[in-house]
Amino acid sequence: MGWKDLYKDFDELSQSEKLALFEAIKDTLFPEPRLKLDKVAEEVRDSRFSAGLACVHCGSKAVKRNGTYRSRQRYLCKDCGKSFNDTTASPLSGTRYPDKWLKFIECMLNGLTLPKTAKLLGIHVSTAFYWRHKVLYALRSLGHDTLNGIVESDETFFLESHKGRKPVTFRKPRKRGGIAKHRGISKEQVCVVVAIDRDGDVVAQNAGRGRITAIQIDAVLGSRLAPDSLLCTDSARNYMAFARMKGLHHEVINVRKGVYVRKGVYHIQHVNSYHKRLKKWMERFQGVATKYLDNYLFWFRFLERYKDFTAYEAKRAILRDMSKRANHTTVEYLRAV
Ligand SMILES: [Zn+2]
């Protein structure tokens, strides 16, 4: 059979089938290089110690190389006397299944649910859960961006969820996302403040339940806005009060009166489209437990940052980023949250 025989039916495929076929052919012809953990460990070393070798336990620079163990470089701190290697205190530390970890990151990037991930990797769902949150806490430890220049900000709401916490005593358990009992904004809703600057740097965090005050906005944004930044919001009163409180230049976009752009550059379309993408992405989790909401907000921020990367580049970036800063999140800690 010649290629023309295959191709003659191409037009009968739907657009999405055509694209899937294209991707499949591309993957077969140009497979991405296999990511090797040894290679990753080198990259982790470079990014982790980009400011010089330092002890992952106490931060001291008095560190010497101390031989290798299982072909991994070891270091000894002269100040605290503890030793470490390139991945100590990262999610990869002491992992028994390095190849599964790479596959796991791939599942996270593709937004697979925990049960699907667990099945694909042959691990327990609870293991998948701990791995996911280890990664999320590690990424979170890198901290938020500082926002500069024009900063658009707006609130968005998620239904409060106690998923995973048993038993729920003060109300009937709500299954799988569900609908709020009250219409409009109530204490059942968790308010997430999102702010985004024109470089695409983002701060997104749970600010409290129901309608929030200027003080609550300040708790999320206050320390993360560069002093000369310019705040762009709708006409909500809490934002007015927040801008006054911080002495920020404030451009108010009166969307309710049909104003969408002022002076050509002031608008809140970036933050609003971020909300839309975030909401759509969150749907797959069918209501994340509120106590983990910030982790997921962080994760989405990273996904947005990696979105123009190839799958291979994104995987490498995550492995590097999640190991950059020593993070001591343990299974015991996650159980206690
Ligand atoms: Zn030390």
PDB file of N, CA, C and O and ligand atoms in Angstrom, residues 55 57-60 77 80, ligand 1:
ATOM      1  N   CYS A  55      25.033  24.838  51.836  1.00  0.00           N
ATOM      2  CA  CYS A  55      24.436  23.711  52.537  1.00  0.00           C
ATOM      3  C   CYS A  55      22.908  23.785  52.454  1.00  0.00           C
ATOM      4  O   CYS A  55      22.317  24.826  52.724  1.00  0.00           O
ATOM      5  N   HIS A  57      20.917  22.348  54.369  1.00  0.00           N
ATOM      6  CA  HIS A  57      20.352  22.276  55.719  1.00  0.00           C
ATOM      7  C   HIS A  57      20.437  23.616  56.444  1.00  0.00           C
ATOM      8  O   HIS A  57      19.482  24.055  57.060  1.00  0.00           O
ATOM      9  N   CYS A  58      21.629  24.254  56.382  1.00  0.00           N
ATOM     10  CA  CYS A  58      21.802  25.478  57.178  1.00  0.00           C
ATOM     11  C   CYS A  58      22.181  26.698  56.342  1.00  0.00           C
ATOM     12  O   CYS A  58      22.261  27.810  56.858  1.00  0.00           O
ATOM     13  N   GLY A  59      22.442  26.502  55.041  1.00  0.00           N
ATOM     14  CA  GLY A  59      22.750  27.650  54.182  1.00  0.00           C
ATOM     15  C   GLY A  59      24.210  28.074  54.178  1.00  0.00           C
ATOM     16  O   GLY A  59      24.595  28.963  53.427  1.00  0.00           O
ATOM     17  N   SER A  60      25.019  27.439  55.005  1.00  0.00           N
ATOM     18  CA  SER A  60      26.438  27.809  55.075  1.00  0.00           C
ATOM     19  C   SER A  60      27.142  27.558  53.737  1.00  0.00           C
ATOM     20  O   SER A  60      26.821  26.626  53.012  1.00  0.00           O
ATOM     21  N   CYS A  77      28.898  19.668  54.924  1.00  0.00           N
ATOM     22  CA  CYS A  77      28.905  21.032  55.441  1.00  0.00           C
ATOM     23  C   CYS A  77      29.817  21.089  56.662  1.00  0.00           C
ATOM     24  O   CYS A  77      29.649  20.320  57.610  1.00  0.00           O
ATOM     25  N   CYS A  80      27.448  22.667  59.921  1.00  0.00           N
ATOM     26  CA  CYS A  80      26.471  21.869  60.663  1.00  0.00           C
ATOM     27  C   CYS A  80      26.832  20.385  60.664  1.00  0.00           C
ATOM     28  O   CYS A  80      26.191  19.598  61.352  1.00  0.00           O
TER      29      CYS A  80
HETATM   30 ZN    ZN B   1      25.084  23.063  57.019  1.00  0.00          ZN
END
